[in-house]
PDB file of C-alpha atoms in Angstrom:
ATOM      1  CA  MET A   1     -17.932   1.078 -24.661  1.00 62.00           C
ATOM      2  CA  THR A   2     -19.764  -1.501 -22.521  1.00 76.00           C
ATOM      3  CA  GLY A   3     -19.930   2.207 -19.877  1.00 81.00           C
ATOM      4  CA  LEU A   4     -22.263   3.238 -22.411  1.00 83.00           C
ATOM      5  CA  LEU A   5     -25.474   1.166 -22.453  1.00 86.00           C
ATOM      6  CA  PRO A   6     -25.409   1.427 -18.219  1.00 86.00           C
ATOM      7  CA  MET A   7     -24.654   4.905 -18.202  1.00 85.00           C
ATOM      8  CA  LEU A   8     -27.660   5.884 -20.447  1.00 86.00           C
ATOM      9  CA  ALA A   9     -29.954   3.941 -18.414  1.00 89.00           C
ATOM     10  CA  GLY A  10     -29.225   5.996 -15.304  1.00 85.00           C
ATOM     11  CA  ALA A  11     -26.381   3.918 -13.628  1.00 85.00           C
ATOM     12  CA  ASN A  12     -23.883   5.874 -11.224  1.00 80.00           C
ATOM     13  CA  ILE A  13     -21.057   3.675 -11.437  1.00 82.00           C
ATOM     14  CA  ILE A  14     -19.368   1.594 -14.128  1.00 81.00           C
ATOM     15  CA  TYR A  15     -17.362  -0.499 -12.610  1.00 84.00           C
ATOM     16  CA  GLY A  16     -13.840  -2.290 -14.969  1.00 89.00           C
ATOM     17  CA  LEU A  17     -11.824   0.682 -16.023  1.00 92.00           C
ATOM     18  CA  GLY A  18      -8.556  -1.208 -16.887  1.00 94.00           C
ATOM     19  CA  MET A  19      -9.780  -4.741 -16.548  1.00 94.00           C
ATOM     20  CA  LEU A  20      -8.280  -7.630 -18.643  1.00 94.00           C
ATOM     21  CA  GLU A  21      -8.421 -10.931 -19.269  1.00 93.00           C
ATOM     22  CA  MET A  22     -12.274 -11.079 -16.966  1.00 90.00           C
ATOM     23  CA  GLY A  23     -10.206  -8.789 -14.156  1.00 90.00           C
ATOM     24  CA  MET A  24      -7.429 -11.532 -13.848  1.00 94.00           C
ATOM     25  CA  THR A  25      -4.912  -8.357 -14.783  1.00 96.00           C
ATOM     26  CA  ILE A  26      -5.074  -4.250 -14.669  1.00 96.00           C
ATOM     27  CA  SER A  27      -3.190  -2.500 -17.246  1.00 97.00           C
ATOM     28  CA  TYR A  28      -1.892   1.283 -16.017  1.00 97.00           C
ATOM     29  CA  SER A  29      -2.595   1.632 -19.607  1.00 97.00           C
ATOM     30  CA  GLN A  30      -6.140   0.244 -20.483  1.00 97.00           C
ATOM     31  CA  LEU A  31      -7.274   2.041 -17.190  1.00 97.00           C
ATOM     32  CA  LEU A  32      -6.121   5.674 -18.680  1.00 97.00           C
ATOM     33  CA  MET A  33      -7.639   5.032 -22.037  1.00 96.00           C
ATOM     34  CA  ASP A  34     -10.895   3.446 -20.202  1.00 94.00           C
ATOM     35  CA  ALA A  35     -10.608   6.552 -18.295  1.00 94.00           C
ATOM     36  CA  GLU A  36     -10.354   9.002 -21.259  1.00 94.00           C
ATOM     37  CA  MET A  37     -13.971   6.787 -22.474  1.00 91.00           C
ATOM     38  CA  ALA A  38     -15.744   7.488 -19.519  1.00 90.00           C
ATOM     39  CA  GLU A  39     -15.237  11.046 -19.437  1.00 89.00           C
ATOM     40  CA  MET A  40     -16.378  11.761 -22.803  1.00 87.00           C
ATOM     41  CA  MET A  41     -19.491   9.599 -21.998  1.00 87.00           C
ATOM     42  CA  LEU A  42     -19.561  12.027 -18.698  1.00 86.00           C
ATOM     43  CA  TYR A  43     -19.462  15.071 -20.611  1.00 83.00           C
ATOM     44  CA  GLY A  44     -22.141  13.937 -23.066  1.00 82.00           C
ATOM     45  CA  MET A  45     -23.842  12.552 -19.810  1.00 84.00           C
ATOM     46  CA  ASP A  46     -24.015  16.157 -18.707  1.00 83.00           C
ATOM     47  CA  GLY A  47     -26.299  17.179 -21.511  1.00 84.00           C
ATOM     48  CA  ILE A  48     -25.202  19.297 -24.245  1.00 83.00           C
ATOM     49  CA  VAL A  49     -26.745  23.010 -24.056  1.00 86.00           C
ATOM     50  CA  VAL A  50     -28.936  24.500 -26.873  1.00 90.00           C
ATOM     51  CA  ASN A  51     -29.220  28.289 -26.955  1.00 89.00           C
ATOM     52  CA  ASP A  52     -28.670  31.064 -29.321  1.00 86.00           C
ATOM     53  CA  GLU A  53     -24.910  31.066 -27.890  1.00 84.00           C
ATOM     54  CA  THR A  54     -23.929  27.756 -28.355  1.00 87.00           C
ATOM     55  CA  LEU A  55     -25.418  27.452 -31.366  1.00 89.00           C
ATOM     56  CA  SER A  56     -23.526  30.489 -32.571  1.00 91.00           C
ATOM     57  CA  VAL A  57     -26.407  32.281 -34.711  1.00 91.00           C
ATOM     58  CA  ASP A  58     -25.205  35.499 -34.930  1.00 93.00           C
ATOM     59  CA  VAL A  59     -21.280  33.712 -36.331  1.00 94.00           C
ATOM     60  CA  ILE A  60     -24.018  31.803 -38.779  1.00 93.00           C
ATOM     61  CA  LYS A  61     -25.743  34.314 -40.362  1.00 93.00           C
ATOM     62  CA  GLU A  62     -22.277  37.216 -40.095  1.00 94.00           C
ATOM     63  CA  VAL A  63     -20.186  33.852 -41.935  1.00 93.00           C
ATOM     64  CA  GLY A  64     -23.030  32.958 -44.595  1.00 92.00           C
ATOM     65  CA  PRO A  65     -23.167  29.782 -46.559  1.00 91.00           C
ATOM     66  CA  ARG A  66     -19.844  28.519 -47.765  1.00 90.00           C
ATOM     67  CA  GLY A  67     -18.131  30.953 -45.215  1.00 90.00           C
ATOM     68  CA  ASP A  68     -15.393  29.847 -43.340  1.00 92.00           C
ATOM     69  CA  PHE A  69     -16.028  29.171 -39.748  1.00 89.00           C
ATOM     70  CA  LEU A  70     -13.344  27.591 -38.614  1.00 88.00           C
ATOM     71  CA  SER A  71     -10.681  30.630 -38.273  1.00 91.00           C
ATOM     72  CA  HIS A  72     -13.531  32.540 -37.194  1.00 92.00           C
ATOM     73  CA  MET A  73     -12.242  33.477 -33.311  1.00 92.00           C
ATOM     74  CA  ASN A  74     -15.981  32.164 -31.861  1.00 91.00           C
ATOM     75  CA  THR A  75     -14.762  28.960 -33.149  1.00 88.00           C
ATOM     76  CA  TYR A  76     -11.623  29.001 -31.200  1.00 86.00           C
ATOM     77  CA  GLU A  77     -12.978  30.804 -28.541  1.00 86.00           C
ATOM     78  CA  ASN A  78     -15.650  27.383 -28.078  1.00 84.00           C
ATOM     79  CA  MET A  79     -13.812  24.611 -29.516  1.00 81.00           C
ATOM     80  CA  HIS A  80     -12.706  23.929 -25.323  1.00 76.00           C
ATOM     81  CA  ILE A  81     -16.063  23.677 -24.295  1.00 77.00           C
ATOM     82  CA  GLN A  82     -15.545  20.089 -26.199  1.00 75.00           C
ATOM     83  CA  SER A  83     -14.019  17.109 -24.571  1.00 73.00           C
ATOM     84  CA  MET A  84     -10.161  17.566 -25.153  1.00 80.00           C
ATOM     85  CA  PRO A  85      -8.718  14.063 -24.715  1.00 88.00           C
ATOM     86  CA  LYS A  86      -5.541  13.630 -24.401  1.00 91.00           C
ATOM     87  CA  LEU A  87      -4.954   9.858 -25.350  1.00 95.00           C
ATOM     88  CA  ILE A  88      -6.969   9.684 -28.694  1.00 91.00           C
ATOM     89  CA  ASP A  89      -5.344  11.703 -31.166  1.00 88.00           C
ATOM     90  CA  ARG A  90      -6.997  13.843 -33.785  1.00 86.00           C
ATOM     91  CA  LEU A  91      -3.493  15.103 -35.806  1.00 89.00           C
ATOM     92  CA  THR A  92      -3.737  14.376 -39.394  1.00 93.00           C
ATOM     93  CA  ARG A  93      -1.873  11.315 -40.529  1.00 95.00           C
ATOM     94  CA  ASP A  94       1.436  13.468 -41.387  1.00 96.00           C
ATOM     95  CA  ARG A  95       1.144  15.414 -38.699  1.00 94.00           C
ATOM     96  CA  TRP A  96       0.752  11.828 -36.821  1.00 94.00           C
ATOM     97  CA  LYS A  97       4.249  10.188 -38.801  1.00 96.00           C
ATOM     98  CA  GLU A  98       5.786  13.147 -37.897  1.00 96.00           C
ATOM     99  CA  ALA A  99       5.132  13.072 -34.269  1.00 93.00           C
ATOM    100  CA  GLY A 100       6.254   9.621 -33.686  1.00 95.00           C
ATOM    101  CA  SER A 101       3.072   7.452 -35.346  1.00 95.00           C
ATOM    102  CA  LEU A 102       2.706   6.148 -31.890  1.00 95.00           C
ATOM    103  CA  ASP A 103      -0.650   4.644 -31.231  1.00 95.00           C
ATOM    104  CA  MET A 104      -2.995   5.120 -28.750  1.00 96.00           C
ATOM    105  CA  GLU A 105      -1.599   2.135 -26.317  1.00 96.00           C
ATOM    106  CA  ALA A 106       1.755   3.869 -26.531  1.00 97.00           C
ATOM    107  CA  ARG A 107       0.581   7.180 -25.927  1.00 97.00           C
ATOM    108  CA  ALA A 108      -1.591   5.459 -22.752  1.00 98.00           C
ATOM    109  CA  LEU A 109       1.629   3.505 -21.787  1.00 98.00           C
ATOM    110  CA  ALA A 110       4.026   6.435 -21.531  1.00 97.00           C
ATOM    111  CA  ALA A 111       1.519   8.861 -19.573  1.00 97.00           C
ATOM    112  CA  ALA A 112       0.651   6.058 -16.881  1.00 98.00           C
ATOM    113  CA  ARG A 113       4.594   5.288 -16.556  1.00 98.00           C
ATOM    114  CA  LYS A 114       5.181   9.162 -15.950  1.00 98.00           C
ATOM    115  CA  LEU A 115       1.909   9.066 -13.911  1.00 97.00           C
ATOM    116  CA  LEU A 116       3.861   6.464 -11.899  1.00 96.00           C
ATOM    117  CA  ALA A 117       7.266   8.452 -12.303  1.00 98.00           C
ATOM    118  CA  GLU A 118       5.618  11.268 -11.006  1.00 98.00           C
ATOM    119  CA  TRP A 119       3.405  11.101  -8.596  1.00 95.00           C
ATOM    120  CA  GLN A 120       3.863  12.148  -4.966  1.00 96.00           C
ATOM    121  CA  PRO A 121       1.418  10.912  -2.491  1.00 93.00           C
ATOM    122  CA  GLU A 122      -0.071  13.083   0.130  1.00 94.00           C
ATOM    123  CA  PRO A 123       1.095  11.969   4.296  1.00 94.00           C
ATOM    124  CA  LEU A 124      -2.109  10.801   5.921  1.00 94.00           C
ATOM    125  CA  PRO A 125      -2.958  13.739   7.941  1.00 97.00           C
ATOM    126  CA  GLU A 126      -2.232  12.278  11.490  1.00 97.00           C
ATOM    127  CA  GLU A 127      -4.912  11.002  12.798  1.00 98.00           C
ATOM    128  CA  ALA A 128      -5.742   9.167  10.086  1.00 97.00           C
ATOM    129  CA  ARG A 129      -2.332   7.556  10.426  1.00 96.00           C
ATOM    130  CA  LEU A 130      -2.757   6.922  14.432  1.00 97.00           C
ATOM    131  CA  ARG A 131      -6.085   4.979  13.693  1.00 98.00           C
ATOM    132  CA  VAL A 132      -4.571   3.151  11.191  1.00 97.00           C
ATOM    133  CA  ARG A 133      -1.672   1.917  13.363  1.00 95.00           C
ATOM    134  CA  ALA A 134      -4.208   0.977  15.871  1.00 95.00           C
ATOM    135  CA  VAL A 135      -5.464  -1.578  14.327  1.00 96.00           C
ATOM    136  CA  ILE A 136      -2.468  -3.023  13.012  1.00 95.00           C
ATOM    137  CA  ASN A 137      -1.042  -3.123  16.242  1.00 94.00           C
ATOM    138  CA  ALA A 138      -4.731  -5.090  17.424  1.00 95.00           C
ATOM    139  CA  ALA A 139      -4.154  -7.510  14.072  1.00 95.00           C
ATOM    140  CA  GLU A 140      -1.255  -8.476  15.282  1.00 94.00           C
ATOM    141  CA  ARG A 141      -1.692  -9.092  18.766  1.00 93.00           C
ATOM    142  CA  ASP A 142      -4.942 -10.868  17.925  1.00 94.00           C
ATOM    143  CA  TYR A 143      -2.814 -12.794  15.287  1.00 94.00           C
ATOM    144  CA  GLY A 144       0.501 -13.868  17.940  1.00 91.00           C
ATOM    145  CA  VAL A 145       2.687 -11.582  15.448  1.00 92.00           C
ATOM    146  CA  PRO A 146       5.774 -11.533  18.293  1.00 89.00           C
ATOM    147  CA  GLU A 147       6.261  -7.831  20.080  1.00 82.00           C
ATOM    148  CA  SER A 148      10.080  -8.267  18.402  1.00 77.00           C
ATOM    149  CA  SER A 149       8.810  -8.471  14.729  1.00 78.00           C
ATOM    150  CA  ARG A 150       6.764  -4.948  14.518  1.00 68.00           C
TER     151      ARG A 150
END
């Protein structure tokens, strides 16, 4: 959450996601947890639209005092507007236990492992690949790497 104050002050870059030990270590699970928190902060920084529609004034009038807003279709239709975290869990304790009692770190680690296992890099465009190869070849020549080792 150390990114919140700079973000509120107008900073447009927050570094340190996933860093542990003063940046000497990077944790994939910490990176995913930090990224989720940053997404939530960005959501808040975008501002919250306040008007009759977003306040659901008509629904408030319809349901009335002590009415059931949770089962109203308006709630279902608009709940997806809010941030929908993937790692922060909003289950009841009983459902959390039924789901295996995994804490956020365990869920983040599983998500990181899944990402690493399934990630397929897109190949570089041919022009970019040739330019990178030219830079490497030039550096190898400059540093005396024998032709046979290239």
